[in-house]
mmCIF file with all atom_site columns, C-alpha atoms in Angstrom:
data_model
loop_
_atom_site.group_PDB
_atom_site.id
_atom_site.type_symbol
_atom_site.label_atom_id
_atom_site.label_alt_id
_atom_site.label_comp_id
_atom_site.label_asym_id
_atom_site.label_entity_id
_atom_site.label_seq_id
_atom_site.pdbx_PDB_ins_code
_atom_site.Cartn_x
_atom_site.Cartn_y
_atom_site.Cartn_z
_atom_site.occupancy
_atom_site.B_iso_or_equiv
_atom_site.pdbx_formal_charge
_atom_site.auth_seq_id
_atom_site.auth_comp_id
_atom_site.auth_asym_id
_atom_site.auth_atom_id
_atom_site.pdbx_PDB_model_num
ATOM 1   C CA . PHE A 1 1   ? 0.000  0.000  0.000   1.00 0.00 ? 426 PHE A CA 1
ATOM 2   C CA . LEU A 1 2   ? 2.749  2.474  0.958   1.00 0.00 ? 427 LEU A CA 1
ATOM 3   C CA . ASP A 1 3   ? 4.710  1.736  -2.220  1.00 0.00 ? 428 ASP A CA 1
ATOM 4   C CA . CYS A 1 4   ? 1.605  2.327  -4.322  1.00 0.00 ? 429 CYS A CA 1
ATOM 5   C CA . MET A 1 5   ? 0.825  5.616  -2.573  1.00 0.00 ? 430 MET A CA 1
ATOM 6   C CA . THR A 1 6   ? 4.436  6.764  -2.889  1.00 0.00 ? 431 THR A CA 1
ATOM 7   C CA . ARG A 1 7   ? 4.461  6.016  -6.622  1.00 0.00 ? 432 ARG A CA 1
ATOM 8   C CA . LEU A 1 8   ? 1.173  7.877  -7.161  1.00 0.00 ? 433 LEU A CA 1
ATOM 9   C CA . HIS A 1 9   ? 2.442  10.836 -5.168  1.00 0.00 ? 434 HIS A CA 1
ATOM 10  C CA . CYS A 1 10  ? 5.670  10.956 -7.214  1.00 0.00 ? 435 CYS A CA 1
ATOM 11  C CA . GLN A 1 11  ? 3.689  10.784 -10.463 1.00 0.00 ? 436 GLN A CA 1
ATOM 12  C CA . HIS A 1 12  ? 1.516  13.713 -9.389  1.00 0.00 ? 437 HIS A CA 1
ATOM 13  C CA . LEU A 1 13  ? 4.573  15.696 -8.330  1.00 0.00 ? 438 LEU A CA 1
ATOM 14  C CA . LYS A 1 14  ? 6.205  15.093 -11.705 1.00 0.00 ? 439 LYS A CA 1
ATOM 15  C CA . VAL A 1 15  ? 3.066  16.300 -13.516 1.00 0.00 ? 440 VAL A CA 1
ATOM 16  C CA . ASP A 1 16  ? 2.886  19.400 -11.300 1.00 0.00 ? 441 ASP A CA 1
ATOM 17  C CA . ILE A 1 17  ? 6.566  20.181 -11.864 1.00 0.00 ? 442 ILE A CA 1
ATOM 18  C CA . ASP A 1 18  ? 6.201  19.722 -15.634 1.00 0.00 ? 443 ASP A CA 1
ATOM 19  C CA . HIS A 1 19  ? 3.188  22.080 -15.674 1.00 0.00 ? 444 HIS A CA 1
ATOM 20  C CA . TYR A 1 20  ? 5.121  24.665 -13.683 1.00 0.00 ? 445 TYR A CA 1
ATOM 21  C CA . ILE A 1 21  ? 8.134  24.487 -16.001 1.00 0.00 ? 446 ILE A CA 1
ATOM 22  C CA . ASP A 1 22  ? 5.893  24.813 -19.065 1.00 0.00 ? 447 ASP A CA 1
ATOM 23  C CA . SER A 1 23  ? 4.055  27.815 -17.618 1.00 0.00 ? 448 SER A CA 1
ATOM 24  C CA . THR A 1 24  ? 7.228  29.669 -16.667 1.00 0.00 ? 449 THR A CA 1
ATOM 25  C CA . SER A 1 25  ? 8.967  29.043 -19.966 1.00 0.00 ? 450 SER A CA 1
ATOM 26  C CA . GLU A 1 26  ? 5.985  30.543 -21.828 1.00 0.00 ? 451 GLU A CA 1
ATOM 27  C CA . LYS A 1 27  ? 6.299  33.731 -19.768 1.00 0.00 ? 452 LYS A CA 1
ATOM 28  C CA . MET A 1 28  ? 10.075 34.001 -20.104 1.00 0.00 ? 453 MET A CA 1
ATOM 29  C CA . VAL A 1 29  ? 11.207 36.789 -22.356 1.00 0.00 ? 454 VAL A CA 1
ATOM 30  C CA . ASP A 1 30  ? 14.703 37.184 -23.702 1.00 0.00 ? 455 ASP A CA 1
ATOM 31  C CA . LYS A 1 31  ? 15.749 40.399 -22.002 1.00 0.00 ? 456 LYS A CA 1
ATOM 32  C CA . GLN A 1 32  ? 18.380 41.310 -24.593 1.00 0.00 ? 457 GLN A CA 1
ATOM 33  C CA . ASP A 1 33  ? 15.998 40.649 -27.476 1.00 0.00 ? 458 ASP A CA 1
ATOM 34  C CA . LEU A 1 34  ? 13.273 42.847 -25.979 1.00 0.00 ? 459 LEU A CA 1
ATOM 35  C CA . LYS A 1 35  ? 15.804 45.585 -25.204 1.00 0.00 ? 460 LYS A CA 1
ATOM 36  C CA . GLN A 1 36  ? 17.076 45.536 -28.786 1.00 0.00 ? 461 GLN A CA 1
ATOM 37  C CA . LYS A 1 37  ? 13.510 45.670 -30.162 1.00 0.00 ? 462 LYS A CA 1
ATOM 38  C CA . MET A 1 38  ? 12.835 48.773 -28.072 1.00 0.00 ? 463 MET A CA 1
ATOM 39  C CA . VAL A 1 39  ? 16.051 50.449 -29.217 1.00 0.00 ? 464 VAL A CA 1
ATOM 40  C CA . ASP A 1 40  ? 15.358 49.673 -32.871 1.00 0.00 ? 465 ASP A CA 1
ATOM 41  C CA . LYS A 1 41  ? 11.638 50.455 -32.873 1.00 0.00 ? 466 LYS A CA 1
ATOM 42  C CA . TRP A 1 42  ? 11.594 53.665 -30.812 1.00 0.00 ? 467 TRP A CA 1
ATOM 43  C CA . SER A 1 43  ? 15.163 54.910 -31.227 1.00 0.00 ? 468 SER A CA 1
ATOM 44  C CA . ILE A 1 44  ? 15.805 55.080 -27.498 1.00 0.00 ? 469 ILE A CA 1
ATOM 45  C CA . LYS A 1 45  ? 19.145 54.663 -25.756 1.00 0.00 ? 470 LYS A CA 1
ATOM 46  C CA . PRO A 1 46  ? 20.100 51.105 -24.773 1.00 0.00 ? 471 PRO A CA 1
ATOM 47  C CA . SER A 1 47  ? 20.451 52.160 -21.116 1.00 0.00 ? 472 SER A CA 1
ATOM 48  C CA . LEU A 1 48  ? 16.860 53.458 -21.096 1.00 0.00 ? 473 LEU A CA 1
ATOM 49  C CA . ALA A 1 49  ? 15.597 50.329 -22.832 1.00 0.00 ? 474 ALA A CA 1
ATOM 50  C CA . GLU A 1 50  ? 17.352 48.190 -20.220 1.00 0.00 ? 475 GLU A CA 1
ATOM 51  C CA . LYS A 1 51  ? 15.623 50.050 -17.376 1.00 0.00 ? 476 LYS A CA 1
ATOM 52  C CA . MET A 1 52  ? 12.259 49.643 -19.090 1.00 0.00 ? 477 MET A CA 1
ATOM 53  C CA . VAL A 1 53  ? 12.839 45.923 -19.619 1.00 0.00 ? 478 VAL A CA 1
ATOM 54  C CA . ASP A 1 54  ? 13.791 45.614 -15.935 1.00 0.00 ? 479 ASP A CA 1
ATOM 55  C CA . ILE A 1 55  ? 10.498 47.284 -14.998 1.00 0.00 ? 480 ILE A CA 1
ATOM 56  C CA . LEU A 1 56  ? 8.544  44.935 -17.281 1.00 0.00 ? 481 LEU A CA 1
ATOM 57  C CA . GLU A 1 57  ? 10.331 41.941 -15.795 1.00 0.00 ? 482 GLU A CA 1
ATOM 58  C CA . PHE A 1 58  ? 9.588  43.152 -12.240 1.00 0.00 ? 483 PHE A CA 1
ATOM 59  C CA . VAL A 1 59  ? 5.866  43.615 -12.916 1.00 0.00 ? 484 VAL A CA 1
ATOM 60  C CA . ALA A 1 60  ? 5.435  40.445 -14.996 1.00 0.00 ? 485 ALA A CA 1
ATOM 61  C CA . ASP A 1 61  ? 3.762  38.515 -12.178 1.00 0.00 ? 486 ASP A CA 1
ATOM 62  C CA . LYS A 1 62  ? 1.894  41.435 -10.613 1.00 0.00 ? 487 LYS A CA 1
ATOM 63  C CA . GLY A 1 63  ? -1.695 42.333 -11.382 1.00 0.00 ? 488 GLY A CA 1
ATOM 64  C CA . GLU A 1 64  ? -1.816 46.067 -10.821 1.00 0.00 ? 489 GLU A CA 1
ATOM 65  C CA . PHE A 1 65  ? 1.042  48.118 -9.447  1.00 0.00 ? 490 PHE A CA 1
ATOM 66  C CA . THR A 1 66  ? 1.776  51.729 -8.601  1.00 0.00 ? 491 THR A CA 1
ATOM 67  C CA . THR A 1 67  ? 4.537  54.187 -9.365  1.00 0.00 ? 492 THR A CA 1
ATOM 68  C CA . GLU A 1 68  ? 5.548  54.021 -5.712  1.00 0.00 ? 493 GLU A CA 1
ATOM 69  C CA . GLN A 1 69  ? 6.189  50.273 -5.935  1.00 0.00 ? 494 GLN A CA 1
ATOM 70  C CA . ILE A 1 70  ? 8.577  50.826 -8.842  1.00 0.00 ? 495 ILE A CA 1
ATOM 71  C CA . VAL A 1 71  ? 10.301 53.697 -7.003  1.00 0.00 ? 496 VAL A CA 1
ATOM 72  C CA . ALA A 1 72  ? 10.722 51.541 -3.884  1.00 0.00 ? 497 ALA A CA 1
ATOM 73  C CA . HIS A 1 73  ? 12.091 48.561 -5.794  1.00 0.00 ? 498 HIS A CA 1
ATOM 74  C CA . PHE A 1 74  ? 14.488 50.298 -8.196  1.00 0.00 ? 499 PHE A CA 1
ATOM 75  C CA . GLY A 1 75  ? 15.333 53.486 -6.318  1.00 0.00 ? 500 GLY A CA 1
ATOM 76  C CA . PHE A 1 76  ? 14.464 55.730 -9.275  1.00 0.00 ? 501 PHE A CA 1
ATOM 77  C CA . ASN A 1 77  ? 13.096 59.162 -8.418  1.00 0.00 ? 502 ASN A CA 1
ATOM 78  C CA . THR A 1 78  ? 9.334  59.590 -8.780  1.00 0.00 ? 503 THR A CA 1
ATOM 79  C CA . THR A 1 79  ? 9.403  61.914 -11.797 1.00 0.00 ? 504 THR A CA 1
ATOM 80  C CA . THR A 1 80  ? 11.707 59.600 -13.743 1.00 0.00 ? 505 THR A CA 1
ATOM 81  C CA . THR A 1 81  ? 9.587  56.581 -12.851 1.00 0.00 ? 506 THR A CA 1
ATOM 82  C CA . LYS A 1 82  ? 6.427  58.315 -14.030 1.00 0.00 ? 507 LYS A CA 1
ATOM 83  C CA . ARG A 1 83  ? 8.151  59.120 -17.321 1.00 0.00 ? 508 ARG A CA 1
ATOM 84  C CA . TYR A 1 84  ? 9.244  55.473 -17.764 1.00 0.00 ? 509 TYR A CA 1
ATOM 85  C CA . LEU A 1 85  ? 5.731  54.201 -17.021 1.00 0.00 ? 510 LEU A CA 1
ATOM 86  C CA . ARG A 1 86  ? 4.171  56.773 -19.352 1.00 0.00 ? 511 ARG A CA 1
ATOM 87  C CA . GLN A 1 87  ? 6.533  55.720 -22.148 1.00 0.00 ? 512 GLN A CA 1
ATOM 88  C CA . LEU A 1 88  ? 5.840  52.026 -21.552 1.00 0.00 ? 513 LEU A CA 1
ATOM 89  C CA . SER A 1 89  ? 2.124  52.834 -21.743 1.00 0.00 ? 514 SER A CA 1
ATOM 90  C CA . GLU A 1 90  ? 2.578  54.789 -24.983 1.00 0.00 ? 515 GLU A CA 1
ATOM 91  C CA . TYR A 1 91  ? 4.589  51.907 -26.457 1.00 0.00 ? 516 TYR A CA 1
ATOM 92  C CA . GLY A 1 92  ? 1.781  49.489 -25.580 1.00 0.00 ? 517 GLY A CA 1
ATOM 93  C CA . TYR A 1 93  ? 3.486  47.439 -22.857 1.00 0.00 ? 518 TYR A CA 1
ATOM 94  C CA . LEU A 1 94  ? 1.425  48.797 -19.948 1.00 0.00 ? 519 LEU A CA 1
ATOM 95  C CA . GLU A 1 95  ? -2.137 49.977 -19.413 1.00 0.00 ? 520 GLU A CA 1
ATOM 96  C CA . PRO A 1 96  ? -2.718 52.902 -17.029 1.00 0.00 ? 521 PRO A CA 1
ATOM 97  C CA . HIS A 1 97  ? -5.800 52.867 -14.781 1.00 0.00 ? 522 HIS A CA 1
ATOM 98  C CA . GLY A 1 98  ? -7.307 55.767 -12.860 1.00 0.00 ? 523 GLY A CA 1
ATOM 99  C CA . GLY A 1 99  ? -6.453 59.424 -12.461 1.00 0.00 ? 524 GLY A CA 1
ATOM 100 C CA . ASN A 1 100 ? -3.087 60.998 -11.824 1.00 0.00 ? 525 ASN A CA 1
ATOM 101 C CA . LYS A 1 101 ? -3.147 60.730 -8.025  1.00 0.00 ? 526 LYS A CA 1
ATOM 102 C CA . ASN A 1 102 ? -4.412 57.160 -7.785  1.00 0.00 ? 527 ASN A CA 1
ATOM 103 C CA . ARG A 1 103 ? -3.041 55.804 -11.046 1.00 0.00 ? 528 ARG A CA 1
ATOM 104 C CA . THR A 1 104 ? -2.143 52.151 -11.226 1.00 0.00 ? 529 THR A CA 1
ATOM 105 C CA . TYR A 1 105 ? -0.720 50.179 -14.116 1.00 0.00 ? 530 TYR A CA 1
ATOM 106 C CA . SER A 1 106 ? -1.018 46.639 -15.401 1.00 0.00 ? 531 SER A CA 1
ATOM 107 C CA . ARG A 1 107 ? 0.592  44.679 -18.198 1.00 0.00 ? 532 ARG A CA 1
ATOM 108 C CA . ALA A 1 108 ? -1.146 45.213 -21.526 1.00 0.00 ? 533 ALA A CA 1
ATOM 109 C CA . LEU A 1 109 ? -3.106 42.179 -22.661 1.00 0.00 ? 534 LEU A CA 1
ATOM 110 C CA . ILE A 1 110 ? -1.579 42.347 -26.124 1.00 0.00 ? 535 ILE A CA 1
ATOM 111 C CA . GLN A 1 111 ? 2.131  43.130 -26.191 1.00 0.00 ? 536 GLN A CA 1
ATOM 112 C CA . PRO A 1 112 ? 3.576  45.108 -29.135 1.00 0.00 ? 537 PRO A CA 1
#
């Protein structure tokens, strides 16, 4: 009985692990590739594109997030962060929600 239960448990664990690996690999984005696309498409500096890709990577698993969360995580000043988020929204990577004071952002459903 114990051998049977152990085997079943191991089979279920393997299936769960395989599902997890599949789901994370679908969400993985080549950071350098995305950075280069931004540089080529919008003629921005590579250093700016890298910061924007870092922001997108940070918010990938978040639903909605605020400017303050980005400021706290990266240490950018608030004005710069707002500019980055505005640009990412204009480029189609983020969707802004709400007014200026209570604005939140989320990943755009369709990425450019």
